[in-house]
PDB file of C-alpha atoms in Angstrom:
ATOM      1  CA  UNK A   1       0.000   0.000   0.000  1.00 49.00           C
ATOM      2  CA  UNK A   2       2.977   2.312   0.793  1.00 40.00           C
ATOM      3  CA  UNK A   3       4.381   1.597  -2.442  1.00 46.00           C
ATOM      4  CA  UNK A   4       1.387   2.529  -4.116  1.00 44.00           C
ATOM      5  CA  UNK A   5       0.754   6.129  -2.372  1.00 47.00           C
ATOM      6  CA  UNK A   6       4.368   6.759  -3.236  1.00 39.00           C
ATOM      7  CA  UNK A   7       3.935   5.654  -6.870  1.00 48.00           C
ATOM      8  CA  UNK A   8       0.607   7.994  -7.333  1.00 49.00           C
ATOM      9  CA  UNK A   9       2.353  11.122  -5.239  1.00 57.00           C
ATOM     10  CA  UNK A  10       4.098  11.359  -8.159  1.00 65.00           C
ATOM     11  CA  UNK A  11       1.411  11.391 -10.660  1.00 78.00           C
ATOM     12  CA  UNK A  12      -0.594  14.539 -11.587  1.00 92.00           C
ATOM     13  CA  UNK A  13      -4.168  14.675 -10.798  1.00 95.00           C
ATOM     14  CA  UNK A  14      -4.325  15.151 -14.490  1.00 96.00           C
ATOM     15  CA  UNK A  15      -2.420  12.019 -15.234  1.00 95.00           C
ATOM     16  CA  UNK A  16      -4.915  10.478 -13.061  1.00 96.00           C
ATOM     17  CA  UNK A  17      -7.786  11.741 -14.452  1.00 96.00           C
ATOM     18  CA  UNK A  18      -6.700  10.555 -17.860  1.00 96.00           C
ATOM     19  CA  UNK A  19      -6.067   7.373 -16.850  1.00 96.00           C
ATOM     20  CA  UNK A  20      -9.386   6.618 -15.020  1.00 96.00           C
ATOM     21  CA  UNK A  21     -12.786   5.676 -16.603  1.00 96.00           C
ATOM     22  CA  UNK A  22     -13.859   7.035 -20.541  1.00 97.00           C
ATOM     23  CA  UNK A  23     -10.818   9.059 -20.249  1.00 96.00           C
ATOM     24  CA  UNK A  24      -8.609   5.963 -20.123  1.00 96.00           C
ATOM     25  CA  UNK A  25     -10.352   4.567 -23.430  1.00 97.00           C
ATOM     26  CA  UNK A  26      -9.930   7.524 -25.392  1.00 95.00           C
ATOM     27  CA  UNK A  27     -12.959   9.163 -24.933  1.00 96.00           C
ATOM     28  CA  UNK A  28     -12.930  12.911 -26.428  1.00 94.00           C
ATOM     29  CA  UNK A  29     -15.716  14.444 -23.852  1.00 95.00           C
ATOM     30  CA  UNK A  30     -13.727  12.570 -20.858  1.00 97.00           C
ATOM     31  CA  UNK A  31     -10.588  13.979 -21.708  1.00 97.00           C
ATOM     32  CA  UNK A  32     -11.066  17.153 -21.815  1.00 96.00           C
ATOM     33  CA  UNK A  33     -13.139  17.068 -19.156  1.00 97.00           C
ATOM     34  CA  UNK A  34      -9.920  15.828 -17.421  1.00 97.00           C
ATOM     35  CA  UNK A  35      -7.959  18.966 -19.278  1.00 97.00           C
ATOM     36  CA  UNK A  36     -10.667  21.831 -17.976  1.00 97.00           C
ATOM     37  CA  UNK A  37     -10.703  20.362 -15.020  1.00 97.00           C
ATOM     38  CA  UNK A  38      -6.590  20.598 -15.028  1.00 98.00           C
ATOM     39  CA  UNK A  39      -7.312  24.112 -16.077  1.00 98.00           C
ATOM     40  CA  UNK A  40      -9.897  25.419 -13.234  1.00 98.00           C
ATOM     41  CA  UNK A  41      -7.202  24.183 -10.562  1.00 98.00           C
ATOM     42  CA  UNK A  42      -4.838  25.807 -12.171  1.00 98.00           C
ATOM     43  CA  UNK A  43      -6.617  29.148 -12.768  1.00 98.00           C
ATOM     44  CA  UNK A  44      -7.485  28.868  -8.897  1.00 98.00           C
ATOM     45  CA  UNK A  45      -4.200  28.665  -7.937  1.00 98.00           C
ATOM     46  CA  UNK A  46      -3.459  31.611  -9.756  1.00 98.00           C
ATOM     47  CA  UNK A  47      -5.982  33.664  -8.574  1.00 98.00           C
ATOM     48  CA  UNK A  48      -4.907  32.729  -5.079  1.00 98.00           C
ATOM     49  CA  UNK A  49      -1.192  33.543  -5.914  1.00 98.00           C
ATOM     50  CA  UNK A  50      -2.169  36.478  -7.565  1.00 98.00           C
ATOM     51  CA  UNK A  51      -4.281  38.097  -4.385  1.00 98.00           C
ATOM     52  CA  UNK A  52      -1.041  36.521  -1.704  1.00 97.00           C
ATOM     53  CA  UNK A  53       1.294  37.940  -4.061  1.00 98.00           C
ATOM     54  CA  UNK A  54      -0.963  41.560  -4.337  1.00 98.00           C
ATOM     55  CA  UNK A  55      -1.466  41.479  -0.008  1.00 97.00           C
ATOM     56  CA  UNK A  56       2.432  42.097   0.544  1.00 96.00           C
ATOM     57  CA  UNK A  57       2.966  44.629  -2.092  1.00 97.00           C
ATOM     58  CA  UNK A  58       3.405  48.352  -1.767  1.00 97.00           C
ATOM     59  CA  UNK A  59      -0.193  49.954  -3.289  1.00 97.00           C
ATOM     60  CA  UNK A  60       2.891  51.116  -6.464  1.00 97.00           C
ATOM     61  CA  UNK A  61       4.194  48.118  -6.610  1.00 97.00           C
ATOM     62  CA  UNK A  62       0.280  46.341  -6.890  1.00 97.00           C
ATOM     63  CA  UNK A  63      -0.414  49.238  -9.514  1.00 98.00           C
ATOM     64  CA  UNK A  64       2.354  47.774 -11.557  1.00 97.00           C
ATOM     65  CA  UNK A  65       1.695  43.950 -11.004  1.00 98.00           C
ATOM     66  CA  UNK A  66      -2.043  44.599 -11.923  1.00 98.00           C
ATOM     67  CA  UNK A  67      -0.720  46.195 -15.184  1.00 98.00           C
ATOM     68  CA  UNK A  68       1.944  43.373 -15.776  1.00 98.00           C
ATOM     69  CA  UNK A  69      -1.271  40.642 -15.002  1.00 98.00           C
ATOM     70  CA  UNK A  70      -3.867  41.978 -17.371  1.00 98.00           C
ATOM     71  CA  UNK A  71      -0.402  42.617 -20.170  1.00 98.00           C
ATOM     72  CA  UNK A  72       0.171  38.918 -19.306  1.00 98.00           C
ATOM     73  CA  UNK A  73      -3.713  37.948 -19.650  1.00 98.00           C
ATOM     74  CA  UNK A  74      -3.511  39.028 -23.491  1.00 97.00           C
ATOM     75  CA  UNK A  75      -0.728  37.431 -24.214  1.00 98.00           C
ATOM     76  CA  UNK A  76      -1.354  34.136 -22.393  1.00 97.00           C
ATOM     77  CA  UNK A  77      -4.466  34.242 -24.721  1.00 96.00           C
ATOM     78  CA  UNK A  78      -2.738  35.049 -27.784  1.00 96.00           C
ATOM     79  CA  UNK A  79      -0.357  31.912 -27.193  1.00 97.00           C
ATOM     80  CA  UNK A  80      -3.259  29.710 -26.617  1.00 96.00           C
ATOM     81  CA  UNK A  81      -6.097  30.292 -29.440  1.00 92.00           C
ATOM     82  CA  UNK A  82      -9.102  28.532 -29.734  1.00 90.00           C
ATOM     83  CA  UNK A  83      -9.523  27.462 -33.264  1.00 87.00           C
ATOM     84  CA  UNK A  84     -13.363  26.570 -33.832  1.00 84.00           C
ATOM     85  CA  UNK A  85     -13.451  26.730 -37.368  1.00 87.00           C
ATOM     86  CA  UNK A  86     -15.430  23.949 -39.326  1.00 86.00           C
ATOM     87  CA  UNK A  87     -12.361  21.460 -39.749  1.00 85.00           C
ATOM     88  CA  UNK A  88     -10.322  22.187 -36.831  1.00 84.00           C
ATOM     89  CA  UNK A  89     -11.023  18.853 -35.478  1.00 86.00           C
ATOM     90  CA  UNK A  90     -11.943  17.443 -31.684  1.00 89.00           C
ATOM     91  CA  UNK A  91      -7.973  18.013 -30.700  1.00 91.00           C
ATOM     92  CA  UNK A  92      -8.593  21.435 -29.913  1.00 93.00           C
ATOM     93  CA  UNK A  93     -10.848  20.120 -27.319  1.00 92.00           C
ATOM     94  CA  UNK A  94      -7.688  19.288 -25.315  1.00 95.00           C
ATOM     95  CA  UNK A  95      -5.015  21.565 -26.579  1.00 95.00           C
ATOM     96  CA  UNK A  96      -6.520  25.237 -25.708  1.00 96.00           C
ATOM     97  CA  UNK A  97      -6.438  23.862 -21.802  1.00 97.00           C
ATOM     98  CA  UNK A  98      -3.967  22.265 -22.271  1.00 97.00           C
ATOM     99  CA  UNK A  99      -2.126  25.496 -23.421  1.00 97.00           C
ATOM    100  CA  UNK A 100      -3.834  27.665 -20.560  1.00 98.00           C
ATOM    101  CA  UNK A 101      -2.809  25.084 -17.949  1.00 98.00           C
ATOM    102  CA  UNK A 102       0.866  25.444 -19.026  1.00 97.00           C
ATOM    103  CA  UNK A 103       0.795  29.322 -19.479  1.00 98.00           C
ATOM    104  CA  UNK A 104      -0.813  29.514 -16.078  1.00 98.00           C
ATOM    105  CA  UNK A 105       1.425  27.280 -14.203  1.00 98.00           C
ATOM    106  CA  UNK A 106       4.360  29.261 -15.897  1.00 98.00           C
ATOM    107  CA  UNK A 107       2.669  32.257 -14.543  1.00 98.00           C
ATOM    108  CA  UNK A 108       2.407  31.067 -10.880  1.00 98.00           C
ATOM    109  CA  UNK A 109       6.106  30.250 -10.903  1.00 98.00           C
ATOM    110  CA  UNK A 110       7.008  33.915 -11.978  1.00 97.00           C
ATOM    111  CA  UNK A 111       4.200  35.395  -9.511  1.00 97.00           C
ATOM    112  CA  UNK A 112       5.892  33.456  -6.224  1.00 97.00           C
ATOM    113  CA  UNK A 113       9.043  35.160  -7.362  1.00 96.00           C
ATOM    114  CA  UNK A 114       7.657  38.942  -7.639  1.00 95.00           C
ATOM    115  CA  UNK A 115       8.638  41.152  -5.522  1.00 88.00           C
TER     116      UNK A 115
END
Protein backbone atom coordinates (compact mmCIF):
# COMPACT_ATOMS: atom_id res chain seq x y z
CA UNK A 1 0.00 0.00 0.00
CA UNK A 2 2.98 2.31 0.79
CA UNK A 3 4.38 1.60 -2.44
CA UNK A 4 1.39 2.53 -4.12
CA UNK A 5 0.75 6.13 -2.37
CA UNK A 6 4.37 6.76 -3.24
CA UNK A 7 3.94 5.65 -6.87
CA UNK A 8 0.61 7.99 -7.33
CA UNK A 9 2.35 11.12 -5.24
CA UNK A 10 4.10 11.36 -8.16
CA UNK A 11 1.41 11.39 -10.66
CA UNK A 12 -0.59 14.54 -11.59
CA UNK A 13 -4.17 14.68 -10.80
CA UNK A 14 -4.32 15.15 -14.49
CA UNK A 15 -2.42 12.02 -15.23
CA UNK A 16 -4.92 10.48 -13.06
CA UNK A 17 -7.79 11.74 -14.45
CA UNK A 18 -6.70 10.55 -17.86
CA UNK A 19 -6.07 7.37 -16.85
CA UNK A 20 -9.39 6.62 -15.02
CA UNK A 21 -12.79 5.68 -16.60
CA UNK A 22 -13.86 7.04 -20.54
CA UNK A 23 -10.82 9.06 -20.25
CA UNK A 24 -8.61 5.96 -20.12
CA UNK A 25 -10.35 4.57 -23.43
CA UNK A 26 -9.93 7.52 -25.39
CA UNK A 27 -12.96 9.16 -24.93
CA UNK A 28 -12.93 12.91 -26.43
CA UNK A 29 -15.72 14.44 -23.85
CA UNK A 30 -13.73 12.57 -20.86
CA UNK A 31 -10.59 13.98 -21.71
CA UNK A 32 -11.07 17.15 -21.82
CA UNK A 33 -13.14 17.07 -19.16
CA UNK A 34 -9.92 15.83 -17.42
CA UNK A 35 -7.96 18.97 -19.28
CA UNK A 36 -10.67 21.83 -17.98
CA UNK A 37 -10.70 20.36 -15.02
CA UNK A 38 -6.59 20.60 -15.03
CA UNK A 39 -7.31 24.11 -16.08
CA UNK A 40 -9.90 25.42 -13.23
CA UNK A 41 -7.20 24.18 -10.56
CA UNK A 42 -4.84 25.81 -12.17
CA UNK A 43 -6.62 29.15 -12.77
CA UNK A 44 -7.48 28.87 -8.90
CA UNK A 45 -4.20 28.66 -7.94
CA UNK A 46 -3.46 31.61 -9.76
CA UNK A 47 -5.98 33.66 -8.57
CA UNK A 48 -4.91 32.73 -5.08
CA UNK A 49 -1.19 33.54 -5.91
CA UNK A 50 -2.17 36.48 -7.56
CA UNK A 51 -4.28 38.10 -4.39
CA UNK A 52 -1.04 36.52 -1.70
CA UNK A 53 1.29 37.94 -4.06
CA UNK A 54 -0.96 41.56 -4.34
CA UNK A 55 -1.47 41.48 -0.01
CA UNK A 56 2.43 42.10 0.54
CA UNK A 57 2.97 44.63 -2.09
CA UNK A 58 3.41 48.35 -1.77
CA UNK A 59 -0.19 49.95 -3.29
CA UNK A 60 2.89 51.12 -6.46
CA UNK A 61 4.19 48.12 -6.61
CA UNK A 62 0.28 46.34 -6.89
CA UNK A 63 -0.41 49.24 -9.51
CA UNK A 64 2.35 47.77 -11.56
CA UNK A 65 1.69 43.95 -11.00
CA UNK A 66 -2.04 44.60 -11.92
CA UNK A 67 -0.72 46.20 -15.18
CA UNK A 68 1.94 43.37 -15.78
CA UNK A 69 -1.27 40.64 -15.00
CA UNK A 70 -3.87 41.98 -17.37
CA UNK A 71 -0.40 42.62 -20.17
CA UNK A 72 0.17 38.92 -19.31
CA UNK A 73 -3.71 37.95 -19.65
CA UNK A 74 -3.51 39.03 -23.49
CA UNK A 75 -0.73 37.43 -24.21
CA UNK A 76 -1.35 34.14 -22.39
CA UNK A 77 -4.47 34.24 -24.72
CA UNK A 78 -2.74 35.05 -27.78
CA UNK A 79 -0.36 31.91 -27.19
CA UNK A 80 -3.26 29.71 -26.62
CA UNK A 81 -6.10 30.29 -29.44
CA UNK A 82 -9.10 28.53 -29.73
CA UNK A 83 -9.52 27.46 -33.26
CA UNK A 84 -13.36 26.57 -33.83
CA UNK A 85 -13.45 26.73 -37.37
CA UNK A 86 -15.43 23.95 -39.33
CA UNK A 87 -12.36 21.46 -39.75
CA UNK A 88 -10.32 22.19 -36.83
CA UNK A 89 -11.02 18.85 -35.48
CA UNK A 90 -11.94 17.44 -31.68
CA UNK A 91 -7.97 18.01 -30.70
CA UNK A 92 -8.59 21.44 -29.91
CA UNK A 93 -10.85 20.12 -27.32
CA UNK A 94 -7.69 19.29 -25.31
CA UNK A 95 -5.01 21.56 -26.58
CA UNK A 96 -6.52 25.24 -25.71
CA UNK A 97 -6.44 23.86 -21.80
CA UNK A 98 -3.97 22.26 -22.27
CA UNK A 99 -2.13 25.50 -23.42
CA UNK A 100 -3.83 27.66 -20.56
CA UNK A 101 -2.81 25.08 -17.95
CA UNK A 102 0.87 25.44 -19.03
CA UNK A 103 0.80 29.32 -19.48
CA UNK A 104 -0.81 29.51 -16.08
CA UNK A 105 1.43 27.28 -14.20
CA UNK A 106 4.36 29.26 -15.90
CA UNK A 107 2.67 32.26 -14.54
CA UNK A 108 2.41 31.07 -10.88
CA UNK A 109 6.11 30.25 -10.90
CA UNK A 110 7.01 33.91 -11.98
CA UNK A 111 4.20 35.39 -9.51
CA UNK A 112 5.89 33.46 -6.22
CA UNK A 113 9.04 35.16 -7.36
CA UNK A 114 7.66 38.94 -7.64
CA UNK A 115 8.64 41.15 -5.52
Amino acid sequence: MFILALALAGVSTLDRCLASGDAARGVTDAMAACYDADYRRADAELNATYRTTMRRLTPSRQAVLRAAQRQWIARRDAACPLDLSPGAGTIVRLDHPACLSKQTVTRIAWLRRYR
